[in-house]
PDB file of C-alpha atoms in Angstrom:
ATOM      1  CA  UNK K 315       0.000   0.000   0.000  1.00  0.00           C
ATOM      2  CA  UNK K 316       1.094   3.220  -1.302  1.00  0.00           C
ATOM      3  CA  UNK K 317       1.849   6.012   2.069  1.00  0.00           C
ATOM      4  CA  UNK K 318      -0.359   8.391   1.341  1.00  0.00           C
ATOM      5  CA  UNK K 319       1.066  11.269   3.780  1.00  0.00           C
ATOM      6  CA  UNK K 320       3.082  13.450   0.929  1.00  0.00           C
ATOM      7  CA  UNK K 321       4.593  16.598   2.431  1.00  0.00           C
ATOM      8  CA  UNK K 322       6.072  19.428   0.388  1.00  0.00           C
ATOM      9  CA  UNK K 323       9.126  20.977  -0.189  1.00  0.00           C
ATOM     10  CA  UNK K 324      10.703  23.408  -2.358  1.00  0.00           C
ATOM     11  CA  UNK K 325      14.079  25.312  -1.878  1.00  0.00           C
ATOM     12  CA  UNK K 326      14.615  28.673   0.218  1.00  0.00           C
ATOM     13  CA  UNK K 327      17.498  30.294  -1.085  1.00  0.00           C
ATOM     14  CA  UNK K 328      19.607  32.072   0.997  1.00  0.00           C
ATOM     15  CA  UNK K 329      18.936  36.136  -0.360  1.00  0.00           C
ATOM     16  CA  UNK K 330      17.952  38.775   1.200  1.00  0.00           C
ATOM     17  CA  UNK K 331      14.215  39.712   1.506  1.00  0.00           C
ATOM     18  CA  UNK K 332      13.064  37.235  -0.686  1.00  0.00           C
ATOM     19  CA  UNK K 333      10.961  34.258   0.821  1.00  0.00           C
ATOM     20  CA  UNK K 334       8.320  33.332  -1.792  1.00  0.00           C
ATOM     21  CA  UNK K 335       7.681  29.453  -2.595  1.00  0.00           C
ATOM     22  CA  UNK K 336       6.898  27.154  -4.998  1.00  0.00           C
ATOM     23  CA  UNK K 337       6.449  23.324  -3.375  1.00  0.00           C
ATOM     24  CA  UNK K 338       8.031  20.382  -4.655  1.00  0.00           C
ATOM     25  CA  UNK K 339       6.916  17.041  -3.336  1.00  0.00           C
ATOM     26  CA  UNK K 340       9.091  15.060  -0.815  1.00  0.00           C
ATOM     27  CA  UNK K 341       7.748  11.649   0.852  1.00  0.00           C
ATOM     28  CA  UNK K 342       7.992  10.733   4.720  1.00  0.00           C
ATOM     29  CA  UNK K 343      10.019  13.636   5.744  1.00  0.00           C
ATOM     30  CA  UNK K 344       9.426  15.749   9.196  1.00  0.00           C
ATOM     31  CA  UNK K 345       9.184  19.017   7.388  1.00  0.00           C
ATOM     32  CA  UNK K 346       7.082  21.122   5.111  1.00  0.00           C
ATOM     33  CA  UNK K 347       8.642  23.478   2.411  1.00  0.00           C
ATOM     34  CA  UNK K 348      11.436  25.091   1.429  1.00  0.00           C
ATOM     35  CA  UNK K 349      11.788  27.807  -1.201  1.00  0.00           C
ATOM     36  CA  UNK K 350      13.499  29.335  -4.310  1.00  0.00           C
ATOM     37  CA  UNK K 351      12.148  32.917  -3.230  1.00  0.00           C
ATOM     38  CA  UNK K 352      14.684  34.377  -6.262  1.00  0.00           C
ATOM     39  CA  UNK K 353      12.854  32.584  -9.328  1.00  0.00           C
ATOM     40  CA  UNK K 354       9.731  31.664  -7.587  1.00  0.00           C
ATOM     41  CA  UNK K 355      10.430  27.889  -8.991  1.00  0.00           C
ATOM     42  CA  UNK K 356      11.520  24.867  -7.948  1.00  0.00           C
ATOM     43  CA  UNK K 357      15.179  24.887  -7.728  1.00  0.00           C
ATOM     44  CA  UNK K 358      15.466  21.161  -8.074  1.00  0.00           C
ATOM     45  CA  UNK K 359      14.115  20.193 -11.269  1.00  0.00           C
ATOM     46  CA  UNK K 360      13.948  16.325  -9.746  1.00  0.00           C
ATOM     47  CA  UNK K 361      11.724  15.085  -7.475  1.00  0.00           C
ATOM     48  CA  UNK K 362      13.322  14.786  -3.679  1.00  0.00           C
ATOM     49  CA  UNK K 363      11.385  11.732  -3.313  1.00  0.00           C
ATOM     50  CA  UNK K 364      13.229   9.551  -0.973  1.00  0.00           C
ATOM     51  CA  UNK K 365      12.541   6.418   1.230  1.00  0.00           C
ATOM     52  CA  UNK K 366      13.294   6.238   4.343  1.00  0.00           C
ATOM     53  CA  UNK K 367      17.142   4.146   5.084  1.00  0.00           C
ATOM     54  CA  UNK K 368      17.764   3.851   1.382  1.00  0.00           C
ATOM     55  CA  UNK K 369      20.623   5.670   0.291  1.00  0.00           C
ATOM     56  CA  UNK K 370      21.684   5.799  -3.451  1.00  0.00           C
ATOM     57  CA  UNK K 371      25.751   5.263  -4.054  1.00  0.00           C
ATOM     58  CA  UNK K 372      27.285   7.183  -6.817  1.00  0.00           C
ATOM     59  CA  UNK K 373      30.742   6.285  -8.869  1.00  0.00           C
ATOM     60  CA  UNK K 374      33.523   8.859  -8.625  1.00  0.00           C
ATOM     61  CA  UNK K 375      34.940  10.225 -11.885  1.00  0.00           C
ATOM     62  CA  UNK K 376      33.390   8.132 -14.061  1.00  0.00           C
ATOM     63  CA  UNK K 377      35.341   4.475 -12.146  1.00  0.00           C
ATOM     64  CA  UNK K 378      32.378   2.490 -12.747  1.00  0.00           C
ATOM     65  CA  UNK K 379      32.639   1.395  -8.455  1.00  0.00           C
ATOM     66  CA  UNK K 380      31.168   3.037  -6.156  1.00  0.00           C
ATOM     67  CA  UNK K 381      32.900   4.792  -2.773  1.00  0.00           C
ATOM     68  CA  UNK K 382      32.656   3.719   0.395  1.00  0.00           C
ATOM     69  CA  UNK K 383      30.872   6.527   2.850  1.00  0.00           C
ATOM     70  CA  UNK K 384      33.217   8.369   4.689  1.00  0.00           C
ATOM     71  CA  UNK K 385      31.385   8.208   7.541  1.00  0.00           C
ATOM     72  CA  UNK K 386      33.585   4.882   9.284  1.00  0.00           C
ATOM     73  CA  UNK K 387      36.774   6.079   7.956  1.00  0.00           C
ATOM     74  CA  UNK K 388      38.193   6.321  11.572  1.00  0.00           C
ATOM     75  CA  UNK K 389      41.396   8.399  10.047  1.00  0.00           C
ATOM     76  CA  UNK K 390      38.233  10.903   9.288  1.00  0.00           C
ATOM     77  CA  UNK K 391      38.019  12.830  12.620  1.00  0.00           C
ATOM     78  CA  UNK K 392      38.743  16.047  12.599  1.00  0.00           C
ATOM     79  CA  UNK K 393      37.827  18.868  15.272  1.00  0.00           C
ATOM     80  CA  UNK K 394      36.314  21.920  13.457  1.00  0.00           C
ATOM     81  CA  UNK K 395      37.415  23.012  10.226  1.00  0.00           C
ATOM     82  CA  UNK K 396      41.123  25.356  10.552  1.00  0.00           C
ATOM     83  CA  UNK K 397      41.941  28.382  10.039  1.00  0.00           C
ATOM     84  CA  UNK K 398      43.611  27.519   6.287  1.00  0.00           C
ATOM     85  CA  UNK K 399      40.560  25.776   5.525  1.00  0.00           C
ATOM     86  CA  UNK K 400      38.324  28.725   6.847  1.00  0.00           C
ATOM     87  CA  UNK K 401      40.436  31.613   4.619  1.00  0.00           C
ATOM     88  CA  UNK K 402      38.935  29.606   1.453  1.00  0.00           C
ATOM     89  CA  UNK K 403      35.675  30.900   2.050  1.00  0.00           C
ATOM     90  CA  UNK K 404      35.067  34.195   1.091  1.00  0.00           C
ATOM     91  CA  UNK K 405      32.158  36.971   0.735  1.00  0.00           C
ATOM     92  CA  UNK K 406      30.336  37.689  -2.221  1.00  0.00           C
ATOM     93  CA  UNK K 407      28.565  40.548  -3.592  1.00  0.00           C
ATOM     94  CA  UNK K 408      27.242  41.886  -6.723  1.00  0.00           C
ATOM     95  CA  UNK K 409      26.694  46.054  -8.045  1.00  0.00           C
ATOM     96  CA  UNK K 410      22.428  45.319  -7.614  1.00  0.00           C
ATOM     97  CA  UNK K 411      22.908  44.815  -3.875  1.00  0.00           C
ATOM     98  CA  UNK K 412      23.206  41.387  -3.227  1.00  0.00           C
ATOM     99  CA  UNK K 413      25.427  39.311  -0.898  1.00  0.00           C
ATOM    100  CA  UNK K 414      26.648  36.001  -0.556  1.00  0.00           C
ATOM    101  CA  UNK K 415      29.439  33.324  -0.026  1.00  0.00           C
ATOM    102  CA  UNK K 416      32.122  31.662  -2.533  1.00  0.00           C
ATOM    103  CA  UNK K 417      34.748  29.339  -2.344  1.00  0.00           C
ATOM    104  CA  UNK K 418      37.877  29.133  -3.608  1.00  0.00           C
ATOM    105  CA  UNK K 419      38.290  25.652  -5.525  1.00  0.00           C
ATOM    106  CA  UNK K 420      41.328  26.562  -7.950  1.00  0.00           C
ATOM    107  CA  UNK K 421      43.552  29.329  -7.935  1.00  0.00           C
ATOM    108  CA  UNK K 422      42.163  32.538  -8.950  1.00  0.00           C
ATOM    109  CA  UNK K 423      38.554  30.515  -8.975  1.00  0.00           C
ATOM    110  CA  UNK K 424      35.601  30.853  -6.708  1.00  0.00           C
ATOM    111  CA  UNK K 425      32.396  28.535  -6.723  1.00  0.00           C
ATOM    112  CA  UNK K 426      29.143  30.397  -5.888  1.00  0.00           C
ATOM    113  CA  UNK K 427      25.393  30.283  -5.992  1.00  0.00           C
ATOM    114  CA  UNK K 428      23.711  31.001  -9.220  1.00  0.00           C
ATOM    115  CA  UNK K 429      21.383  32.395  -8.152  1.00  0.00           C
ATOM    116  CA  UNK K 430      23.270  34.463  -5.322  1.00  0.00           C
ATOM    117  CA  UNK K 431      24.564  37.020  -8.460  1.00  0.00           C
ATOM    118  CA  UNK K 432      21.624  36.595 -10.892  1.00  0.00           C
ATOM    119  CA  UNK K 433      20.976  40.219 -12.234  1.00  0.00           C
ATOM    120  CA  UNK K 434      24.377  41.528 -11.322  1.00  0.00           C
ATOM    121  CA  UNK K 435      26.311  43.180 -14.145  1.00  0.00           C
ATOM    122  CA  UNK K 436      29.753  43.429 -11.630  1.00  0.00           C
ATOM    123  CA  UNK K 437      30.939  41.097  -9.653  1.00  0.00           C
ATOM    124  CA  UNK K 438      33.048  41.068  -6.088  1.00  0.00           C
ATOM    125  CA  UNK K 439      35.084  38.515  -3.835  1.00  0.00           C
ATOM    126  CA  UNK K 440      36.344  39.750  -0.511  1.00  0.00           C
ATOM    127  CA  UNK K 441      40.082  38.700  -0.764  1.00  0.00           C
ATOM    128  CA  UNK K 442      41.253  40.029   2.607  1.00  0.00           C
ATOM    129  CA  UNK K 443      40.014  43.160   3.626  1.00  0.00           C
ATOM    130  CA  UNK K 444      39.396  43.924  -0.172  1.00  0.00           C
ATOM    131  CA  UNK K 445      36.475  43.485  -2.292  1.00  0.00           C
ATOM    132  CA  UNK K 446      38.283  42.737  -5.278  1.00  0.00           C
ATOM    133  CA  UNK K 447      36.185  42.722  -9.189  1.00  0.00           C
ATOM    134  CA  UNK K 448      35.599  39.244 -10.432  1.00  0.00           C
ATOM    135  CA  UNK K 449      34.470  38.444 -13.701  1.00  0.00           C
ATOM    136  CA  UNK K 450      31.329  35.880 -13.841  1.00  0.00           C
ATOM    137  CA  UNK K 451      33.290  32.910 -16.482  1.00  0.00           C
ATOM    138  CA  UNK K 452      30.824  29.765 -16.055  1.00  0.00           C
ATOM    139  CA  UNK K 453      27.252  29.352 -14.935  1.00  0.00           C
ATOM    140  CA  UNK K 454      24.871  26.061 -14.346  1.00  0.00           C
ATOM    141  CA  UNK K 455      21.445  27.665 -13.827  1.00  0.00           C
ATOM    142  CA  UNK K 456      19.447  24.092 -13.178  1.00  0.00           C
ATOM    143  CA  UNK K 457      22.260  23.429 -10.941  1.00  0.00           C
ATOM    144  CA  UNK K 458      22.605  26.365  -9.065  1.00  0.00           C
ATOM    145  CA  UNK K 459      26.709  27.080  -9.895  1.00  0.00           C
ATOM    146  CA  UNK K 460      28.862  29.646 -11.424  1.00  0.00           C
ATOM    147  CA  UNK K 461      32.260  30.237 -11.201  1.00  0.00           C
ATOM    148  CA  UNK K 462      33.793  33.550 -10.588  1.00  0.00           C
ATOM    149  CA  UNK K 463      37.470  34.677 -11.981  1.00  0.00           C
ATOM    150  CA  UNK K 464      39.507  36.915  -9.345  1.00  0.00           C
ATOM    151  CA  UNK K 465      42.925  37.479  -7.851  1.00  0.00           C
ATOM    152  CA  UNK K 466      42.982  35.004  -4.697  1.00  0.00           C
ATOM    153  CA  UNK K 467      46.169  35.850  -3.405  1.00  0.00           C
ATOM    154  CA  UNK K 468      48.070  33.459  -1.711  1.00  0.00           C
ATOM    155  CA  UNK K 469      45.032  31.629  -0.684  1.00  0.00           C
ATOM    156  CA  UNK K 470      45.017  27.834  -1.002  1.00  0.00           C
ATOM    157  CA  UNK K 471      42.139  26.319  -2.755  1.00  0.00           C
ATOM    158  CA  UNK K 472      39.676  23.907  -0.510  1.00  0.00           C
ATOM    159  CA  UNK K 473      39.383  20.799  -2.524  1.00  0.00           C
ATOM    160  CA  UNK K 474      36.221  18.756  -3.679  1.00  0.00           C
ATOM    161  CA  UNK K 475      35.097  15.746  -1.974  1.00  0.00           C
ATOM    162  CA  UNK K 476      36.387  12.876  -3.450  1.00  0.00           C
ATOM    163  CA  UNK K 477      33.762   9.831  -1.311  1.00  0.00           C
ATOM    164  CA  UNK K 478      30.357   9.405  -1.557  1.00  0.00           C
ATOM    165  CA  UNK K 479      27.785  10.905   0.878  1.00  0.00           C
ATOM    166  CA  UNK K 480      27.332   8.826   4.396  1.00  0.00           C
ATOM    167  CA  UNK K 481      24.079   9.070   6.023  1.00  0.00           C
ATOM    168  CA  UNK K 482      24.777  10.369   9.738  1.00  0.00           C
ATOM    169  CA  UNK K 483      28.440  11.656   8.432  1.00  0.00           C
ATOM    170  CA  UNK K 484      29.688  14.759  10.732  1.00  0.00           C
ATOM    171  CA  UNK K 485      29.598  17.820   8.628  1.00  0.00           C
ATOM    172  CA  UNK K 486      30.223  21.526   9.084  1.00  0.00           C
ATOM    173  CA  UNK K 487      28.476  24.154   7.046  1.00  0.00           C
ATOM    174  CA  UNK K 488      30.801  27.851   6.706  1.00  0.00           C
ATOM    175  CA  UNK K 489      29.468  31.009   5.134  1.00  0.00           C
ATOM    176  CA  UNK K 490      28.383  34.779   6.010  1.00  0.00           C
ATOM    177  CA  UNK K 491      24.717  35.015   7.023  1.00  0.00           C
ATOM    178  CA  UNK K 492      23.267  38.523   5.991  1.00  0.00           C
ATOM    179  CA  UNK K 493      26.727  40.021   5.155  1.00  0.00           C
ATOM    180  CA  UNK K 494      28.285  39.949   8.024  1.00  0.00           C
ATOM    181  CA  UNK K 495      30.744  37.747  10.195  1.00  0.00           C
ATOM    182  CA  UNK K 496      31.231  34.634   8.936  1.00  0.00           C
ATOM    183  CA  UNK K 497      29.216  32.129  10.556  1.00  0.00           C
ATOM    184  CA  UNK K 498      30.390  27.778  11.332  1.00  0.00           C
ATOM    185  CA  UNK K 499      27.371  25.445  12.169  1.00  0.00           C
ATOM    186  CA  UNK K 500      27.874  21.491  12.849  1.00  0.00           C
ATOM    187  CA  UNK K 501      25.787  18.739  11.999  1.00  0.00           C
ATOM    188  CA  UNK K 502      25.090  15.408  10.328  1.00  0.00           C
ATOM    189  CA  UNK K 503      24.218  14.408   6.568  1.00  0.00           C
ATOM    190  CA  UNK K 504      20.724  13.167   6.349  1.00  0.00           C
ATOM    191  CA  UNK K 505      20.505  12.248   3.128  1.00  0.00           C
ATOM    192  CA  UNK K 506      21.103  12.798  -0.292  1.00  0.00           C
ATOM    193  CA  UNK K 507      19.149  12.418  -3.662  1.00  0.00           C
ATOM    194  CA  UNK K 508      20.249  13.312  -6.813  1.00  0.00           C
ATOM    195  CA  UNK K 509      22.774  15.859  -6.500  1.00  0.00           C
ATOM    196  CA  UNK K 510      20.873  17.344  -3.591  1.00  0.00           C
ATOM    197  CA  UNK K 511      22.479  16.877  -0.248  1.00  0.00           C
ATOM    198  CA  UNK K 512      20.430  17.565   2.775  1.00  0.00           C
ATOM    199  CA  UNK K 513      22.267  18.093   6.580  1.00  0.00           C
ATOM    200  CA  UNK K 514      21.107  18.761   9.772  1.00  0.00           C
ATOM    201  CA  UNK K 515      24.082  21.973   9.842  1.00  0.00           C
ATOM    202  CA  UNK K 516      22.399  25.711  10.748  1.00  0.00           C
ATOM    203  CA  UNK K 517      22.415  27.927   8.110  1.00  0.00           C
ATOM    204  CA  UNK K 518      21.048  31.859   7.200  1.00  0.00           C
ATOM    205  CA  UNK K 519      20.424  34.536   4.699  1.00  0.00           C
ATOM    206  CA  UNK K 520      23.618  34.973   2.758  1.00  0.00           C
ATOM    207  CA  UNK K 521      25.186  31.816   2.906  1.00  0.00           C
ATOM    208  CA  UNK K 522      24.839  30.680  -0.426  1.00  0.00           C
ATOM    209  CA  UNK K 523      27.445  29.484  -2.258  1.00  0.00           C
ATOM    210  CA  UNK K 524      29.346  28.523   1.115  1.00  0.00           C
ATOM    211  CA  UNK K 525      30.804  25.369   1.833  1.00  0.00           C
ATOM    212  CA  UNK K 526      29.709  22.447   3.051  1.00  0.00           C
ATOM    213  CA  UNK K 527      32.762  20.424   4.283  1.00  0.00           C
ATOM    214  CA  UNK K 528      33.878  17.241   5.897  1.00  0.00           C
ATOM    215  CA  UNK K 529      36.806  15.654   6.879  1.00  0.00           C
ATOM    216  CA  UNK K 530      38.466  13.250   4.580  1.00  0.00           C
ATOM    217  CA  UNK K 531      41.783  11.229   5.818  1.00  0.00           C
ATOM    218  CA  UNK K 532      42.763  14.450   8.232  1.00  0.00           C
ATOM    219  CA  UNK K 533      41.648  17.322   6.213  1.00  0.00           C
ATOM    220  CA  UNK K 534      38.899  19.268   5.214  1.00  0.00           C
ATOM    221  CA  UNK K 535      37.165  18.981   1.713  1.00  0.00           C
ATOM    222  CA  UNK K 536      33.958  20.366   0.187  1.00  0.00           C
ATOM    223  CA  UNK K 537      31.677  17.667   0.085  1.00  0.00           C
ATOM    224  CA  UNK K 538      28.712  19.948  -1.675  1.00  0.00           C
ATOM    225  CA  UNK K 539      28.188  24.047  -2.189  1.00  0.00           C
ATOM    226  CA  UNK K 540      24.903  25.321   0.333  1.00  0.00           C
ATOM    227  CA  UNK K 541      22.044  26.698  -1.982  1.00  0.00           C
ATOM    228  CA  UNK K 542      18.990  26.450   0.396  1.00  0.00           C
ATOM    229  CA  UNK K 543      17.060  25.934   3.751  1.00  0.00           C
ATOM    230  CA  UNK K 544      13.991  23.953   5.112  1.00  0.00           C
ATOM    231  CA  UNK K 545      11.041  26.162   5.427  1.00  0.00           C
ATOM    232  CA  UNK K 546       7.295  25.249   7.274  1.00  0.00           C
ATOM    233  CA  UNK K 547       4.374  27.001   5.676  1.00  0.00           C
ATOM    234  CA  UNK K 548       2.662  29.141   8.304  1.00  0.00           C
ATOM    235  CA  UNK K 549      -0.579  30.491   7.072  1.00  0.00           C
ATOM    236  CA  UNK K 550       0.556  32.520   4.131  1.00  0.00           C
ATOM    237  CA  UNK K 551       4.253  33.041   5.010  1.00  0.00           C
ATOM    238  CA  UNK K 552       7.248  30.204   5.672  1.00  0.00           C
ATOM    239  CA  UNK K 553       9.178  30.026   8.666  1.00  0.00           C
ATOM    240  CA  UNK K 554      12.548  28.940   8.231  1.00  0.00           C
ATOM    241  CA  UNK K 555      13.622  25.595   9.709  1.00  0.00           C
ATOM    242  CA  UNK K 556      16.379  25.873  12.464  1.00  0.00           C
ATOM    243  CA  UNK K 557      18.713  22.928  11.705  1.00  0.00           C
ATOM    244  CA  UNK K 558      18.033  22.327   7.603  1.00  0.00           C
ATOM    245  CA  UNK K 559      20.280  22.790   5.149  1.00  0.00           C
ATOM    246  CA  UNK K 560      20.195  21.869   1.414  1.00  0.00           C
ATOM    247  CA  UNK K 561      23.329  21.562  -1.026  1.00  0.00           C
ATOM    248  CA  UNK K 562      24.680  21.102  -4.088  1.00  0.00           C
ATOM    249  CA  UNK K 563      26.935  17.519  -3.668  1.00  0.00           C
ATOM    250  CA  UNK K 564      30.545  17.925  -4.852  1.00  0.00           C
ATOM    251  CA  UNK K 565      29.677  14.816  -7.409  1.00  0.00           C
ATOM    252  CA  UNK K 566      27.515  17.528  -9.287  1.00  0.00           C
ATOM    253  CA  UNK K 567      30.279  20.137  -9.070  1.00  0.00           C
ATOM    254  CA  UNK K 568      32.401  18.313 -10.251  1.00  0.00           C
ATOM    255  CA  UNK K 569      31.002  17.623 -13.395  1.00  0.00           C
ATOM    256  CA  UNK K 570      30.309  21.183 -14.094  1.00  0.00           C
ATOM    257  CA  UNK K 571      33.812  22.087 -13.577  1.00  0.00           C
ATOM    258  CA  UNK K 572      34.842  19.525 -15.899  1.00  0.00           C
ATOM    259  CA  UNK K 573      32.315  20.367 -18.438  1.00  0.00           C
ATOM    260  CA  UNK K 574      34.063  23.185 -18.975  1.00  0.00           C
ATOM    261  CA  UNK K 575      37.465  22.499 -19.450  1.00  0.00           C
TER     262      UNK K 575
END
């Protein structure tokens, strides 16, 4: 027999002011809606759809063999996420007001939300105490990415997750809520569905494009790029979930990077 308790869901992206919502369905999951309040559309174009204790395994660059979790590597355990790993996140902002995160991933290369800088004609990366211009070089609207080309300085790239997604895997999510100080939340993976990972990690208004990392033999990688939060519908207005974050996984990145080389 079919369960016939569907709730909704959508994404809530991480701008400024905006909090409209279109629903996507999601089966047997505690919460309501979330919301793409910058296109006023699903931001997922696949269903989340997921059963409860089944977790899909993906191959890594193209192997054929699928990763084990990371999530019983006991060489895994790390503390918080260092200082060195911390200086590769970065603020974002755009000449029509808005504000977000980025990542440095290469050298002279920062990952953001696409839909963090939609509208902007100019483009800025806080390298220091800077903001320095970027030019906008690659963007993935269905996937929510886009790459941004500045001077990084000496700063060392954070590097993509190389394992597969572990259900209950410790995870830390790093950006700068509402344009100011930059903000470090802790929490678990819950699950993951096609390129959409969802964690139990904190997050706010402004912290799109930031990382979501995890520790990987001693040291920090990106295992996905935060793009939204868990929303409940309240009358006619959502109310943002406390501890429910959404993001893009770093399988999903990764082809986009490599799509355009």
């Amino acid at each position: 027999m079919l369960h016939t308790l569907v709730k909704a869901i959508g994404l809530a992206c991480f701008m400024l002011g905006l909090v409209v919502a279109v629903p996507v369905s999601r089966a047997e999951q505690p919460w309501q809606v979330a919301a793409d309040g910058l296109t006023q559309a699903r931001i997922w174009p696949q269903s989340f759809a997921m059963r409860a204790g089944v977790e899909p395994t993906r191959s890594v660059h193209g192997t054929g063999h699928s990763t084990p979790g990371i999530a019983d590597r006991a060489s895994d355990r790390c503390e918080q996420p260092d200082d060195a790993t911390l200086k590769a996140i970065l603020p974002v902002a755009t000449d029509h007001g808005s504000h977000a995160t980025g990542v440095v991933y290469d050298t002279n290369r920062v990952l953001t939300a696409a839909h963090a800088i939609h509208g902007g004609s100019h483009f800025f990366v806080r390298v220091g105490d800077v903001f320095r211009s970027a030019d906008l070089v690659m963007v993935d609207h269905v996937n929510d990415l886009a790459v941004l080309a500045v001077d990084t300085q000496s700063i060392e790239p954070l590097r993509m997750s190389g394992f597969n997604p572990a259900r209950s895997q410790p995870v830390w999510a790093v950006g700068y809520p509402r344009a100011q100080a930059m903000m470090t939340s802790t929490g678990v993976l819950q699950g993951s569905r096609e390129g959409a990972l969802h964690a139990s990690a904190s997050i706010d208004s402004g912290q799109s494009g930031g990382g979501l990392l995890s520790c990987q033999d001693g040291a920090w990688k990106m295992l996905g790029m935060l793009r939204g939060y868990g929303a409940t519908l309240q009358g006619d207005h959502y109310v943002k979930l406390p501890n429910h974050s959404v993001s893009v996984a770093a399988a999903t990145i990764d082809e986009f990077l490599r799509s355009y080389h």
